[in-house]
Short mmCIF file of C-alpha atoms in Angstrom, two decimals:
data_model
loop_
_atom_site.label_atom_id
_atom_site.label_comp_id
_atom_site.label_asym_id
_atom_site.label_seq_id
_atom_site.Cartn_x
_atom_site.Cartn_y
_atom_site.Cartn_z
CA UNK U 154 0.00 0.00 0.00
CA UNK U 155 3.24 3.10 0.85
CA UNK U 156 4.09 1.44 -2.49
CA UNK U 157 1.20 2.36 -3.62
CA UNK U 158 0.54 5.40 -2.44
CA UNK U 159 4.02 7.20 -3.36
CA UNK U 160 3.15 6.04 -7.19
CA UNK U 161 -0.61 7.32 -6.67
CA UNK U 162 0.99 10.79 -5.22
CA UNK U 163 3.48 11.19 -8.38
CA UNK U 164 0.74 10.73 -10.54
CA UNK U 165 -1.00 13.14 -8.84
CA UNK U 166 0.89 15.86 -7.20
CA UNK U 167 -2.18 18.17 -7.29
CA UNK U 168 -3.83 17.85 -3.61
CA UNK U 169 -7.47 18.53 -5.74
CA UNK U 170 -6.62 15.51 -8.13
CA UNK U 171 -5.23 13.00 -5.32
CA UNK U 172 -8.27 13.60 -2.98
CA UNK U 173 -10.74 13.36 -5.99
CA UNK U 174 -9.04 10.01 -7.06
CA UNK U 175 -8.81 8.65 -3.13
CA UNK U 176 -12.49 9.63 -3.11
CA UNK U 177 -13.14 7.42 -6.03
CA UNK U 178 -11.14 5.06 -4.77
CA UNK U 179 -12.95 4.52 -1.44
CA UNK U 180 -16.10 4.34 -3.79
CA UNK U 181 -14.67 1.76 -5.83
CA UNK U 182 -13.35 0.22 -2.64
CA UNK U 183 -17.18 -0.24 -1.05
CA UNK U 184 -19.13 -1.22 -4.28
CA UNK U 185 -16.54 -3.81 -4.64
CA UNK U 186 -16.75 -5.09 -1.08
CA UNK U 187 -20.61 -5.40 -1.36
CA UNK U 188 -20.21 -7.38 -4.26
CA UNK U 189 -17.53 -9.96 -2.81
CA UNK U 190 -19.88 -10.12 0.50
CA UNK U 191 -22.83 -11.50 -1.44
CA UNK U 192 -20.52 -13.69 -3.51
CA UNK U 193 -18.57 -14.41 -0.93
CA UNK U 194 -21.98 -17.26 0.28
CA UNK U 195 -21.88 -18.65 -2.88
CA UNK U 196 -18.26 -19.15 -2.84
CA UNK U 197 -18.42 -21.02 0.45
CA UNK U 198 -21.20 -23.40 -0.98
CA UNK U 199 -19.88 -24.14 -4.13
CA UNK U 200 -16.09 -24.51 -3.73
CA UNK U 201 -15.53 -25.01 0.42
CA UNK U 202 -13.22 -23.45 2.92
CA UNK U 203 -10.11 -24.25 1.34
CA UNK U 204 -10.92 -22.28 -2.18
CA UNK U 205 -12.27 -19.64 -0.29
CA UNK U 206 -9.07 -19.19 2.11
CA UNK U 207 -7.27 -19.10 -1.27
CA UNK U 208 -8.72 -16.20 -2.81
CA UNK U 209 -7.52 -13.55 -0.61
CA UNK U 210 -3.57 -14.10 -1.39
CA UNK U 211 -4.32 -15.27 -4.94
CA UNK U 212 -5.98 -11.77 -5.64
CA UNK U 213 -2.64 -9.92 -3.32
CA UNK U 214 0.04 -12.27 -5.40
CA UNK U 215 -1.55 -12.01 -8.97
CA UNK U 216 -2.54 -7.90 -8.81
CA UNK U 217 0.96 -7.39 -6.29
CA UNK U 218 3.31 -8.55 -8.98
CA UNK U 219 1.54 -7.09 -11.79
CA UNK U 220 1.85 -4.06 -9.98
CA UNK U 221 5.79 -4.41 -8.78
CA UNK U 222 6.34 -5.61 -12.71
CA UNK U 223 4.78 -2.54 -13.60
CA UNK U 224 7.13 -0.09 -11.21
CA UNK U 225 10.13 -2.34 -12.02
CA UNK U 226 10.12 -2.68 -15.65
CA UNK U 227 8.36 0.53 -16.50
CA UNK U 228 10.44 1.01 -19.58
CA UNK U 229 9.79 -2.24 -20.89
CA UNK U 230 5.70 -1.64 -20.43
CA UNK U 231 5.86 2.14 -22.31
CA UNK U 232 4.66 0.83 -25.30
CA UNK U 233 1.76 -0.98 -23.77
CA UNK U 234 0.64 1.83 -21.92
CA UNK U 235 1.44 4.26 -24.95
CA UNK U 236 -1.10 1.79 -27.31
CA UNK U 237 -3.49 2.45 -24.23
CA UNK U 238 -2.97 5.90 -24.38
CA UNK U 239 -1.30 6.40 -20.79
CA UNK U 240 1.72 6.11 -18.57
CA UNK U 241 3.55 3.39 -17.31
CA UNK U 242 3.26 5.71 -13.76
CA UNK U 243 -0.47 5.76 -14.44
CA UNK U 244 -1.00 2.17 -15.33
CA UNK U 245 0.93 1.38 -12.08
CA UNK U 246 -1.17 3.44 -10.16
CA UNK U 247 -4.75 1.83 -11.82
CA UNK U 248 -3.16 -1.87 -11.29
CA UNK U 249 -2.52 -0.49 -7.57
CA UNK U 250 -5.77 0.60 -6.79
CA UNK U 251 -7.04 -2.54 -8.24
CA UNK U 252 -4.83 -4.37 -5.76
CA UNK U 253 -6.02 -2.40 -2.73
CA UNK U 254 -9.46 -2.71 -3.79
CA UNK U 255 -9.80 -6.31 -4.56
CA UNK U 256 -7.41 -7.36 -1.40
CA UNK U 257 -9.01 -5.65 1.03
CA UNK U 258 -13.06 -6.81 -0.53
CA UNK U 259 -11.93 -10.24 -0.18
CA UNK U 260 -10.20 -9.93 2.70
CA UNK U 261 -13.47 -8.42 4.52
CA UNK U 262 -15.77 -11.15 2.28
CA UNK U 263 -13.27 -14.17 2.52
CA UNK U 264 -10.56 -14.12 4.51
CA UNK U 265 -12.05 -12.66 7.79
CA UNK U 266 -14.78 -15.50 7.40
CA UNK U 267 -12.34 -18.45 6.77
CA UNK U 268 -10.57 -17.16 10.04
CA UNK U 269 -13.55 -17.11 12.02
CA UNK U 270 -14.49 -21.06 10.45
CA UNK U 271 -11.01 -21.99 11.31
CA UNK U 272 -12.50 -22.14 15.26
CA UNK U 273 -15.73 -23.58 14.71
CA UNK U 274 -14.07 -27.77 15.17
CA UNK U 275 -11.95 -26.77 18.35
CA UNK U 276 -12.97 -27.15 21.60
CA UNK U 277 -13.72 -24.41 23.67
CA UNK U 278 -10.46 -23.60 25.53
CA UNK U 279 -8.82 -23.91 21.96
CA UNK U 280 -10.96 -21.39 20.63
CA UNK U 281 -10.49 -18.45 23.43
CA UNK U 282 -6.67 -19.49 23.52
CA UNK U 283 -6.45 -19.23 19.65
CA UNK U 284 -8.78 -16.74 18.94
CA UNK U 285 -6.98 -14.69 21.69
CA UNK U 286 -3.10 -15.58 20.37
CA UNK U 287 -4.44 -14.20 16.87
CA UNK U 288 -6.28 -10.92 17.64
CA UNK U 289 -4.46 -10.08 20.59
CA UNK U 290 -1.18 -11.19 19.37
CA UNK U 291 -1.07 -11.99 15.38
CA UNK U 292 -2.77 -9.26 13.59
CA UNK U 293 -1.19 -6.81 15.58
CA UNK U 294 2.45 -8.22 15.20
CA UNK U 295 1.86 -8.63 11.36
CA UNK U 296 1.27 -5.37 11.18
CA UNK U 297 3.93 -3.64 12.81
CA UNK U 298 6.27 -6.36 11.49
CA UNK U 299 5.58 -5.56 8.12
CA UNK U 300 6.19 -1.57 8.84
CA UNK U 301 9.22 -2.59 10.63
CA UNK U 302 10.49 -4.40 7.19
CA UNK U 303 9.88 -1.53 5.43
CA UNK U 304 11.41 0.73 7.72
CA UNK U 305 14.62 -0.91 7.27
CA UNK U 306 14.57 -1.41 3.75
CA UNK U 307 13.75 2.44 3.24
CA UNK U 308 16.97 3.26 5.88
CA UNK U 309 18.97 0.28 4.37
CA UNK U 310 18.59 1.24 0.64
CA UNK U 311 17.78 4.55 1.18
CA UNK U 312 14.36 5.23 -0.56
CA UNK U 313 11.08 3.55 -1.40
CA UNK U 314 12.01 3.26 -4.69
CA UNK U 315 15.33 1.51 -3.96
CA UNK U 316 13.28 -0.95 -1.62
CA UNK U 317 10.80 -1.57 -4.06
CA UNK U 318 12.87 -5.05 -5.48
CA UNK U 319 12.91 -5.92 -1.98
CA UNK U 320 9.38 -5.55 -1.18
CA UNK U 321 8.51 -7.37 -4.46
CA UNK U 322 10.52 -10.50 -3.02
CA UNK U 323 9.18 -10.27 0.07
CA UNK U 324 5.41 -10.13 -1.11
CA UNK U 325 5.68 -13.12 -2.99
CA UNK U 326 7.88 -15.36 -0.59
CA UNK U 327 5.15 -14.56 1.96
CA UNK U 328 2.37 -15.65 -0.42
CA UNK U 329 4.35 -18.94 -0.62
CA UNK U 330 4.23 -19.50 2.87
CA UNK U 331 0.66 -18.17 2.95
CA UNK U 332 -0.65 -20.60 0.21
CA UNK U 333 1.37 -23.75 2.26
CA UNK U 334 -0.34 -22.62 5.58
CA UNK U 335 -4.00 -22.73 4.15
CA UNK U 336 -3.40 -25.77 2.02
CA UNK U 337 -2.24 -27.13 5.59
CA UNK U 338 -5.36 -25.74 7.37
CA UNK U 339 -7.51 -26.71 4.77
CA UNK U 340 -6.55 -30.29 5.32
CA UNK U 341 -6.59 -30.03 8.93
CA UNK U 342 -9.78 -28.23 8.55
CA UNK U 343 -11.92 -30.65 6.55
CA UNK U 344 -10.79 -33.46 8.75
CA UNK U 345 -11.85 -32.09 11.73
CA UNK U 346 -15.23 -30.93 10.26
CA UNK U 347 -16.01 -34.11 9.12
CA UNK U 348 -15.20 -36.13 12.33
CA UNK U 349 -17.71 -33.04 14.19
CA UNK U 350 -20.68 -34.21 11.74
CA UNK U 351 -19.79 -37.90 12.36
#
């Protein structure tokens, strides 16, 4: 998202432009989100826990690179974005606001629901102990952890821009991890579901 956001504010560098674009954005960001929600059902039904855990780093992996590709190898995508009659900058900026959109809609339709599932077969002192360890301690250590990273990159290299390589590495060693730990859960998951309705 800084990633983001320093692209979004080059593009921009008129105050009047940025906050009618953020406005559009957080427009874009709530229709998008409603959509997801009432898909987000269906999705359960038809595919199970496992698919649905899924989609939230599939949509973070597949728009994330396309967007770190785009700020990478800008020079390389000028002529695409010159045939679409734009920037590479602003075609950076668009694939980022996709990214922030669509991540954050299926992490409030999908993911947030597949971590609230992930309780349902544990016993009771498993649940408060679990559920405790991740709000109390998880969310808010992922969080600062990944500021922290990019704190040191930005010191280490000595701008966004210079970390940006990094961060791109980063991103998609932690969706490898991330798509291991759900396949794992998934597994775990469906066992212990099906030994509750037995």
């Amino acid at each position: 998202e800084v990633s983001c956001k320093s692209k979004l504010k080059a593009a921009y560098p008129d105050p009047n432009a940025y906050s009618a674009f953020m406005g559009n954005f957080s427009s874009a960001t709530g229709s998008v989100t409603l959509v997801m929600m009432l898909l987000g059902r269906k999705i359960f039904q038809k595919f199970g826990w496992g698919f649905a855990a899924k989609v939230t780093p599939a949509m973070i992996g597949i728009t994330g690179m396309a967007f770190y590709a785009l700020t990478l190898f800008a020079p390389f995508f000028a002529p695409i974005a010159a045939s679409l009659g734009t920037t590479p900058l602003m075609l950076a900026v668009l694939v980022g606001a996709a990214q922030n959109i669509l991540s954050k809609s299926a992490k409030y339709s999908l993911f947030d629901p597949c971590k609230e599932m992930a309780y349902i077969p544990l016993d009771q002192e498993s649940k408060t102990k679990g559920k405790a360890a991740v709000d109390v301690v998880g969310n808010p250590l992922g969080k600062s952890g990944g500021a922290l990273i990019q704190q040191i990159l930005i010191f280490g290299v000595g701008s966004l821009a210079a970390a940006t390589p990094w961060l791109a590495g980063i991103l998609a060693v932690l969706l490898v991890f991330w798509f291991k730990a759900v396949n794992g859960l998934s597994v775990q998951f469906d066992e212990a579901m099906a030994t509750e309705e037995s």
